[in-house]
PDB file of C-alpha atoms in Angstrom:
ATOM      1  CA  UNK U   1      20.316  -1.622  17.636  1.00  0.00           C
ATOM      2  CA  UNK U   2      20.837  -1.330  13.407  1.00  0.00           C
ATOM      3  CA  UNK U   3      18.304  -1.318  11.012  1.00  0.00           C
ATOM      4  CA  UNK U   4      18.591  -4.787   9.247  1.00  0.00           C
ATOM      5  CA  UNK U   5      15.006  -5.090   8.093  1.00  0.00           C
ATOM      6  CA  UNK U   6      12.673  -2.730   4.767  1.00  0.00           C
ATOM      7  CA  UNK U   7       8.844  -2.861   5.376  1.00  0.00           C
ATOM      8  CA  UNK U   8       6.819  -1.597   2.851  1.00  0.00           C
ATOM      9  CA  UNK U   9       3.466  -1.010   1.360  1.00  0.00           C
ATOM     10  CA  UNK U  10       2.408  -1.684  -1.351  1.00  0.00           C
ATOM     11  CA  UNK U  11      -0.122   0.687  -3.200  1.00  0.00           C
ATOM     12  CA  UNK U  12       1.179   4.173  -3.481  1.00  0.00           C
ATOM     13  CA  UNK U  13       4.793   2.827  -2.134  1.00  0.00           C
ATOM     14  CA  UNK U  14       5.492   0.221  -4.672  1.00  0.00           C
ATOM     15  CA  UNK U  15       3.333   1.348  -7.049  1.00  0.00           C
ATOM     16  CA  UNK U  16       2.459   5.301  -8.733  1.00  0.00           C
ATOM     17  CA  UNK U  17       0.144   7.624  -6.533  1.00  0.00           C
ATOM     18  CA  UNK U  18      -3.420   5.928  -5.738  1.00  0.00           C
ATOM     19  CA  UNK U  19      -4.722   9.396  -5.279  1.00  0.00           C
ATOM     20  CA  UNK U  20      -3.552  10.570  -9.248  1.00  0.00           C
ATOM     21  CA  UNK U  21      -4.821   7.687 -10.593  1.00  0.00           C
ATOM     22  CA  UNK U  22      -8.909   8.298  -8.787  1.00  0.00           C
ATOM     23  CA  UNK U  23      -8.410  11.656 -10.544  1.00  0.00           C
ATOM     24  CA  UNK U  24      -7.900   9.906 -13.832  1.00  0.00           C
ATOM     25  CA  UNK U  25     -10.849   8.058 -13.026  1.00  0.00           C
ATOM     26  CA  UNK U  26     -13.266  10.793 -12.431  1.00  0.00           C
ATOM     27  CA  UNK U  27     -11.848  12.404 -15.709  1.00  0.00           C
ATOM     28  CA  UNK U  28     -12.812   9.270 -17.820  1.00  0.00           C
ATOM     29  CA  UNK U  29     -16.342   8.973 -16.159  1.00  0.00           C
ATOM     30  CA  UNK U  30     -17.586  12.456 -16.228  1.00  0.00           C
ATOM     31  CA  UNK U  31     -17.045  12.863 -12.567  1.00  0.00           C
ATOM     32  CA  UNK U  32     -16.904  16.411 -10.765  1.00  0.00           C
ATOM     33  CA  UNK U  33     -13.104  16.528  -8.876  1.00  0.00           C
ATOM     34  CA  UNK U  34     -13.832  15.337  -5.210  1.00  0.00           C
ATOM     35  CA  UNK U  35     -17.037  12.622  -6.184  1.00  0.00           C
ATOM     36  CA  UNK U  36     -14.740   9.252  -5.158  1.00  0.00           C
ATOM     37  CA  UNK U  37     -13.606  11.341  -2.172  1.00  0.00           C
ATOM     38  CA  UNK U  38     -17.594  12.249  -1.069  1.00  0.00           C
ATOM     39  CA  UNK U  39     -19.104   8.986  -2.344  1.00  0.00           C
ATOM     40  CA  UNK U  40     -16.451   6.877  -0.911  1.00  0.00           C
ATOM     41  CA  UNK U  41     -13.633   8.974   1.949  1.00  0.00           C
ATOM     42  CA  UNK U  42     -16.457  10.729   3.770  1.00  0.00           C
ATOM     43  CA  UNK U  43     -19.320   8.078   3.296  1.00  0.00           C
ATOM     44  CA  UNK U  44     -19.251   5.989   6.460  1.00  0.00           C
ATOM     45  CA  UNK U  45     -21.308   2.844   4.773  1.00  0.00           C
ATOM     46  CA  UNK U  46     -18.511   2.715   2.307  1.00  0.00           C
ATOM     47  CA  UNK U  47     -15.403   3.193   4.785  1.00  0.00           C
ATOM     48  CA  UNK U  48     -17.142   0.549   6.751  1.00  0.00           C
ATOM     49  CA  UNK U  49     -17.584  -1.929   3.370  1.00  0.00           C
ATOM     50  CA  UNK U  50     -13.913  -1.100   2.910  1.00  0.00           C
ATOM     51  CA  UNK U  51     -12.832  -2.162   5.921  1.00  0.00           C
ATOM     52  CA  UNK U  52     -14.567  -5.291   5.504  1.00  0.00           C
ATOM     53  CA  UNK U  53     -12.900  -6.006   1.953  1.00  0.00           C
ATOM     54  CA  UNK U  54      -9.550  -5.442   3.503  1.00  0.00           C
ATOM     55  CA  UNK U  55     -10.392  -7.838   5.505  1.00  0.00           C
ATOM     56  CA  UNK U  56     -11.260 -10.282   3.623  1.00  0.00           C
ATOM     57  CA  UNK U  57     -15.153 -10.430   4.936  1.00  0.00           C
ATOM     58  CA  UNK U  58     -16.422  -8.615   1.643  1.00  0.00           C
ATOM     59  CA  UNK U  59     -16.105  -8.998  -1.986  1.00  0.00           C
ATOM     60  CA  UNK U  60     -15.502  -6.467  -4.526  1.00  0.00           C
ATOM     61  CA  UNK U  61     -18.433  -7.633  -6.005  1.00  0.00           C
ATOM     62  CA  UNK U  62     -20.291  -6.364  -2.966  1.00  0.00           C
ATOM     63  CA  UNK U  63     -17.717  -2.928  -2.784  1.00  0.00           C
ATOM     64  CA  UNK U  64     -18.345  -2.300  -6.652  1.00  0.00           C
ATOM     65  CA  UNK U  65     -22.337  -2.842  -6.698  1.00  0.00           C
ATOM     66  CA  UNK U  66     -22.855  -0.465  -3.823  1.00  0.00           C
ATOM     67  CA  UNK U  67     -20.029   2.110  -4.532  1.00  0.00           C
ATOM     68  CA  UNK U  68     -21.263   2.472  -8.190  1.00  0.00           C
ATOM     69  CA  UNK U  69     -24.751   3.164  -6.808  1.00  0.00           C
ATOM     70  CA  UNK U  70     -23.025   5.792  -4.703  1.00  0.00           C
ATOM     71  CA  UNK U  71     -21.477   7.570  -7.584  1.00  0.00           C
ATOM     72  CA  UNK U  72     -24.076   6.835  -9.916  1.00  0.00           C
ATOM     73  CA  UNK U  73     -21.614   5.007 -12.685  1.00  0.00           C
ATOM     74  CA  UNK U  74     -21.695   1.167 -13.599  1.00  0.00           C
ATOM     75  CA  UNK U  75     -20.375  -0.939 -10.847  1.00  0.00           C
ATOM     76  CA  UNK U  76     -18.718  -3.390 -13.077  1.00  0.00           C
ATOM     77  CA  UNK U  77     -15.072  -4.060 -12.278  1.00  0.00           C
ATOM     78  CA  UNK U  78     -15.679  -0.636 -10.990  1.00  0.00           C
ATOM     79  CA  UNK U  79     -12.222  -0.972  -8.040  1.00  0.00           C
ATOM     80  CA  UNK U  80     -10.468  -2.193 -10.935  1.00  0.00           C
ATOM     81  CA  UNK U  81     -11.100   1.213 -13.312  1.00  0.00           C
ATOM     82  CA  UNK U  82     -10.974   3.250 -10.102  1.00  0.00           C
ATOM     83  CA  UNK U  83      -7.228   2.954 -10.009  1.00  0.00           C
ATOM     84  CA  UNK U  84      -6.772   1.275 -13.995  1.00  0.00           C
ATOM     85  CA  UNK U  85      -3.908   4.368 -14.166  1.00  0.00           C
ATOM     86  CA  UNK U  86      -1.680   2.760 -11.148  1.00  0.00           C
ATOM     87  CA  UNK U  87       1.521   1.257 -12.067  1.00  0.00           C
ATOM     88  CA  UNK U  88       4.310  -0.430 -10.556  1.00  0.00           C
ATOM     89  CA  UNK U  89       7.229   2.374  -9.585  1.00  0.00           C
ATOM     90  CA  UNK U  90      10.486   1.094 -11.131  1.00  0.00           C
ATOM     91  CA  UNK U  91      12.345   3.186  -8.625  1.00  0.00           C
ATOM     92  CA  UNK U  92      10.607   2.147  -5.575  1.00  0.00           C
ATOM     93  CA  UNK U  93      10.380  -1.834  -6.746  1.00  0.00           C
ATOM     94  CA  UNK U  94      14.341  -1.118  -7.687  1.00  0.00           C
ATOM     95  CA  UNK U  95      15.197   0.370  -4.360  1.00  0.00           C
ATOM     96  CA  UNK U  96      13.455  -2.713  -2.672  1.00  0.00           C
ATOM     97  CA  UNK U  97      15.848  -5.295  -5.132  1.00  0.00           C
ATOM     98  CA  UNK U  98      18.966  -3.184  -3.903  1.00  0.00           C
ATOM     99  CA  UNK U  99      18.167  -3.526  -0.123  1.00  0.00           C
ATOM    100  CA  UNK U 100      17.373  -7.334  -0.001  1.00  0.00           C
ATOM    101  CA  UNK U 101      21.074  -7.474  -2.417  1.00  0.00           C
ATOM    102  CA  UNK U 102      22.391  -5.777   0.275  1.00  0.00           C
ATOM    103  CA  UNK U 103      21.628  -8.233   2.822  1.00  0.00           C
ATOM    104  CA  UNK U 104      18.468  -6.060   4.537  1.00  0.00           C
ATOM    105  CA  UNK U 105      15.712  -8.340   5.011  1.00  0.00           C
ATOM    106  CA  UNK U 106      12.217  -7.054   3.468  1.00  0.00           C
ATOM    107  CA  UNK U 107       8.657  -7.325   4.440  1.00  0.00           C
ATOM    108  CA  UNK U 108       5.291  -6.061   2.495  1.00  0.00           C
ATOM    109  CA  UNK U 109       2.450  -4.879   5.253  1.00  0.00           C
ATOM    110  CA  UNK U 110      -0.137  -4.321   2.804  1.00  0.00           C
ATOM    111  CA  UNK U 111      -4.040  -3.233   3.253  1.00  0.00           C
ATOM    112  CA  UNK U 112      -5.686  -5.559   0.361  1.00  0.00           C
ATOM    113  CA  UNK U 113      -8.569  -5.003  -1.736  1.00  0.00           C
ATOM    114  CA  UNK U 114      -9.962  -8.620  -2.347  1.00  0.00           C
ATOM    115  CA  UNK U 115      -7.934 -10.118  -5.568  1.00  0.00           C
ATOM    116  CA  UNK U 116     -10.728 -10.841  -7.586  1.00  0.00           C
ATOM    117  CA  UNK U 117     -11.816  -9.126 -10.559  1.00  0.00           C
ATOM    118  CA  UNK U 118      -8.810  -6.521  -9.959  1.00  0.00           C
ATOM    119  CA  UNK U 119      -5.672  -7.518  -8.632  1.00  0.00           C
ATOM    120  CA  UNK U 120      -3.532  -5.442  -6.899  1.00  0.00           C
ATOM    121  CA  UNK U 121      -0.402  -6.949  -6.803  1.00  0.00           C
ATOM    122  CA  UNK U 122      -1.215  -8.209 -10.296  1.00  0.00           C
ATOM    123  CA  UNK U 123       2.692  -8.943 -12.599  1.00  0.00           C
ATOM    124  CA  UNK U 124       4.163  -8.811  -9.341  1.00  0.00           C
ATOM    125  CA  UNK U 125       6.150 -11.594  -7.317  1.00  0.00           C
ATOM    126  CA  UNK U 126       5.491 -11.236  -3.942  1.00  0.00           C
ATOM    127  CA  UNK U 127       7.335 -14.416  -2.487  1.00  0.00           C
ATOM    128  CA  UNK U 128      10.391 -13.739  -4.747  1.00  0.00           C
ATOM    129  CA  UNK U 129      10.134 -10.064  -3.367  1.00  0.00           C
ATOM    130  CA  UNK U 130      10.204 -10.280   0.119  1.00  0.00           C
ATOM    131  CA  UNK U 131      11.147 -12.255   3.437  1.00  0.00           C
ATOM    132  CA  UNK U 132       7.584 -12.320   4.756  1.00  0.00           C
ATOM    133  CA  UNK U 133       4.662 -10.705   3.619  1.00  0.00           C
ATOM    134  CA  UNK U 134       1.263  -9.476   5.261  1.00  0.00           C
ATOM    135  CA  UNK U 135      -1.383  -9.092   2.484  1.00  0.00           C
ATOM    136  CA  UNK U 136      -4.477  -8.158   5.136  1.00  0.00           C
ATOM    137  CA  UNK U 137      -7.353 -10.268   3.265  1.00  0.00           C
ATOM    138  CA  UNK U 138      -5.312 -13.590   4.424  1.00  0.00           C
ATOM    139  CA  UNK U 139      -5.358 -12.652   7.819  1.00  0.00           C
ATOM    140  CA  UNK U 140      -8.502 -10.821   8.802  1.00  0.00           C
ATOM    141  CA  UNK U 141      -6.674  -7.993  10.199  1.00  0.00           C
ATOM    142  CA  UNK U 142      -5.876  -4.061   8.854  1.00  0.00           C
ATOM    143  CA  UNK U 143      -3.700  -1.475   8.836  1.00  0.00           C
ATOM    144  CA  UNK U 144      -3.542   0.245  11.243  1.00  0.00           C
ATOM    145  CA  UNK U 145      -4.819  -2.121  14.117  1.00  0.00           C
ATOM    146  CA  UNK U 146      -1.205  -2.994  15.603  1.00  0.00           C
ATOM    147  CA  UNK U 147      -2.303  -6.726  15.314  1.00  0.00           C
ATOM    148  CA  UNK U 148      -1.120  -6.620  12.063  1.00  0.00           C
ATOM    149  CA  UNK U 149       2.182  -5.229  12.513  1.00  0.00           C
ATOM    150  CA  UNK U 150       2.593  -7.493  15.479  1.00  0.00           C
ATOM    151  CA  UNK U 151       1.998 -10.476  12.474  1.00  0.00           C
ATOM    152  CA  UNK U 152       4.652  -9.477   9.946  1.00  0.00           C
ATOM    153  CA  UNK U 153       7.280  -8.963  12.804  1.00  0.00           C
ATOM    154  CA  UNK U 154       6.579 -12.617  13.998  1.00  0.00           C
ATOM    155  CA  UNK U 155       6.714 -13.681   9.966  1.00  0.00           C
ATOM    156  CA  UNK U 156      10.203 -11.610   9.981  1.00  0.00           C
ATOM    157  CA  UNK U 157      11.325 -13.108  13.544  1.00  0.00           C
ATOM    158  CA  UNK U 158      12.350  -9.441  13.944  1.00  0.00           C
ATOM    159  CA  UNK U 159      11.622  -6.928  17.082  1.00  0.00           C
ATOM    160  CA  UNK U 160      10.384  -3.739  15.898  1.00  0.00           C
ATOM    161  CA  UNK U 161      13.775  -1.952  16.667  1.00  0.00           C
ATOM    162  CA  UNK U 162      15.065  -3.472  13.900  1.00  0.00           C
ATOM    163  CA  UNK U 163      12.892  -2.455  11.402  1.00  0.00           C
ATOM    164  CA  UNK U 164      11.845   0.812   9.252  1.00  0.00           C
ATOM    165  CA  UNK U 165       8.545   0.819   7.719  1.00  0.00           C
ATOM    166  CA  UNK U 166       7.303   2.784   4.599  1.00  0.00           C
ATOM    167  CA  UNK U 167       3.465   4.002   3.639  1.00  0.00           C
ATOM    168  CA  UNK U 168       2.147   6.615   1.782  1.00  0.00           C
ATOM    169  CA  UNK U 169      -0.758   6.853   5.228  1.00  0.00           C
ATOM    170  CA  UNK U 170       0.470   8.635   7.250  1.00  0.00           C
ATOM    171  CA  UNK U 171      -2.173   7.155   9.876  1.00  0.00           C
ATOM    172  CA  UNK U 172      -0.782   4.108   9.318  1.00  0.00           C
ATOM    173  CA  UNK U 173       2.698   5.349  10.767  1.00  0.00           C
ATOM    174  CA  UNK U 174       2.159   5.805  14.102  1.00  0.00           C
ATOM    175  CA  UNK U 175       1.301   1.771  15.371  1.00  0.00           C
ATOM    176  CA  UNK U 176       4.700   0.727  13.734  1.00  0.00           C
ATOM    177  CA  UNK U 177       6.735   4.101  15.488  1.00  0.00           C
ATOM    178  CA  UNK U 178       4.832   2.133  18.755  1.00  0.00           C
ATOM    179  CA  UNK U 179       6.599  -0.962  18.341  1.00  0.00           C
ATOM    180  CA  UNK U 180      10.085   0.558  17.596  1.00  0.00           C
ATOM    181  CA  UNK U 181       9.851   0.928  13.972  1.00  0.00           C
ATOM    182  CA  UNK U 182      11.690   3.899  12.287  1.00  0.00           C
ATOM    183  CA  UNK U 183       9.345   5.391   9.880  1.00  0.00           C
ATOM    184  CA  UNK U 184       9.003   7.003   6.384  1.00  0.00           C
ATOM    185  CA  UNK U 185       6.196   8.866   4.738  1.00  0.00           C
ATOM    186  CA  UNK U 186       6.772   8.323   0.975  1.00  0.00           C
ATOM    187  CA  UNK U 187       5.960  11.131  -0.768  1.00  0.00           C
ATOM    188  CA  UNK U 188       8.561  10.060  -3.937  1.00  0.00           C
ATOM    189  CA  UNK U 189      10.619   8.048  -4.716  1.00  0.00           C
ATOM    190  CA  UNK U 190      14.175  10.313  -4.532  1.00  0.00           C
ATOM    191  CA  UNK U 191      13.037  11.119  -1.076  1.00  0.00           C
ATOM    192  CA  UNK U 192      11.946   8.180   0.593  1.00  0.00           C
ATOM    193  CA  UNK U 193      15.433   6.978  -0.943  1.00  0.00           C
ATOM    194  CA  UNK U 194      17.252   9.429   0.731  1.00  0.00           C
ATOM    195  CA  UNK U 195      15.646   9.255   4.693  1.00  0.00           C
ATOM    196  CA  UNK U 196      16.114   5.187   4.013  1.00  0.00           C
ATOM    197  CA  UNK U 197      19.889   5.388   3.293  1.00  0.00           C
ATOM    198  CA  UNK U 198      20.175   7.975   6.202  1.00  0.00           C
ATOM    199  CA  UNK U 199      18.067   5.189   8.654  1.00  0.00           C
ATOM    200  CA  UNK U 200      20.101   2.236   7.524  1.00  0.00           C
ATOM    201  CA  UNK U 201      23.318   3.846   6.950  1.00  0.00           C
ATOM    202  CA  UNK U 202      24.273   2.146   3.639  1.00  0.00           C
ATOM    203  CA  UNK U 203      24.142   3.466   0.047  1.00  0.00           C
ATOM    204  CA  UNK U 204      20.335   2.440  -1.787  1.00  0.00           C
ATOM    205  CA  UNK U 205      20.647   5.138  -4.858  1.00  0.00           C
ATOM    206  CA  UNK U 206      20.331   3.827  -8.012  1.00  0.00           C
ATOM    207  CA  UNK U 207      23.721   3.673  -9.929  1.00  0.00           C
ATOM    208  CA  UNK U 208      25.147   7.173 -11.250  1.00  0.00           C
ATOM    209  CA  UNK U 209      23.091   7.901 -14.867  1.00  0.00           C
ATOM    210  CA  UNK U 210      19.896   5.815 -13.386  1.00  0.00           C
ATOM    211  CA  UNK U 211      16.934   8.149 -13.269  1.00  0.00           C
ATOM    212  CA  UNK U 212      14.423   8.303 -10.792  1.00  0.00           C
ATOM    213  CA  UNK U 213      11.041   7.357 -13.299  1.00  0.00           C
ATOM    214  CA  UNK U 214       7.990   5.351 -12.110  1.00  0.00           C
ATOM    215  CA  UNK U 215       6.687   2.892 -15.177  1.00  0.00           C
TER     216      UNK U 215
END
């Protein structure tokens, strides 16, 4: 069966490395390397919160307050300055515009953050971008419970055969591989380029003289 169908994320795939920009963070705030990964990766009240605010059952209000008592820094818009260095990846949001032009269907399976004070998807059109899109806030469901990918494959009318999905998780991979997705773990840009015009079997480089630069 071909490959007619582009699932992304969104941060990390769509947008500059996540990770990069919590080391920016700590730089700004004083922060030993490693304090978002202790006071937020291995604390299991704030994984839990997390959860919840992807979700939708939390607020960053309520994520901010208690993660900026964990690191000891002001909680105010505190998600928001966490990842303030994140940008939209010209390549990656380019390489999306050249698959829908050349008649792929796309679809965003995104883990949210809440929208309010900090945006994620902030300057970004996600109807104009994509077929269907699963933003996990609206729906009460998460990456990687395969409820969720069950969702956007109903949104897309598309069986999972058809489709190849991108993230920068790699635990996140293996409940779309279960449903017959093709997979990529997107490390860059130039790469994740290359294993998706090897999967689909059609040309998605930029044009010869286009570098591969996020913004």
């Amino acid at each position: 069966m071909p490959r007619t169908c582009l699932i992304v994320d969104f941060g990390g795939v769509l947008t500059t490395s996540l990770d990069e920009a919590v080391r920016g963070f700590e730089a700004r705030e004083g922060l030993p390397a490693g304090a978002v990964e202790h006071g937020w990766y291995q604390n299991p009240a704030m994984v839990a919160l997390t959860h919840d605010l992807e979700r939708g059952r939390a607020t960053q209000f309520d994520w901010n307050r208690r993660m900026g008592r964990a690191l000891g820094v002001d909680g105010t818009d505190l998600l928001g300055r966490v990842f303030a260095d994140s940008r939209l990846d010209g390549s990656m949001v380019s390489l999306l515009a050249r698959a829908r032009a050349g008649g792929l269907k796309t679809g965003l399976l995104s883990n949210s953050m809440g929208l309010a004070p900090w945006n994620m998807y902030h300057g970004f059109d996600i109807d104009a971008a994509f077929d269907a899109a699963f933003v996990s806030g609206r729906h009460g469901l998460r990456k990687p419970e395969p409820d969720a990918y069950r969702l956007l494959l109903s949104m897309l009318s598309l069986p999972g055969e058809e489709c190849v999905f991108v993230d920068d998780n790699a635990e996140n991979l293996p409940p779309a591989e279960a449903l017959g997705m093709a997979t990529v773990l997107h490390r860059s840009a130039e790469r994740s380029t290359t294993l998706l015009g090897e999967l689909f079997g059609v040309a998605l480089r930029p044009e010869p003289g286009t570098a591969f630069a996020p913004v």
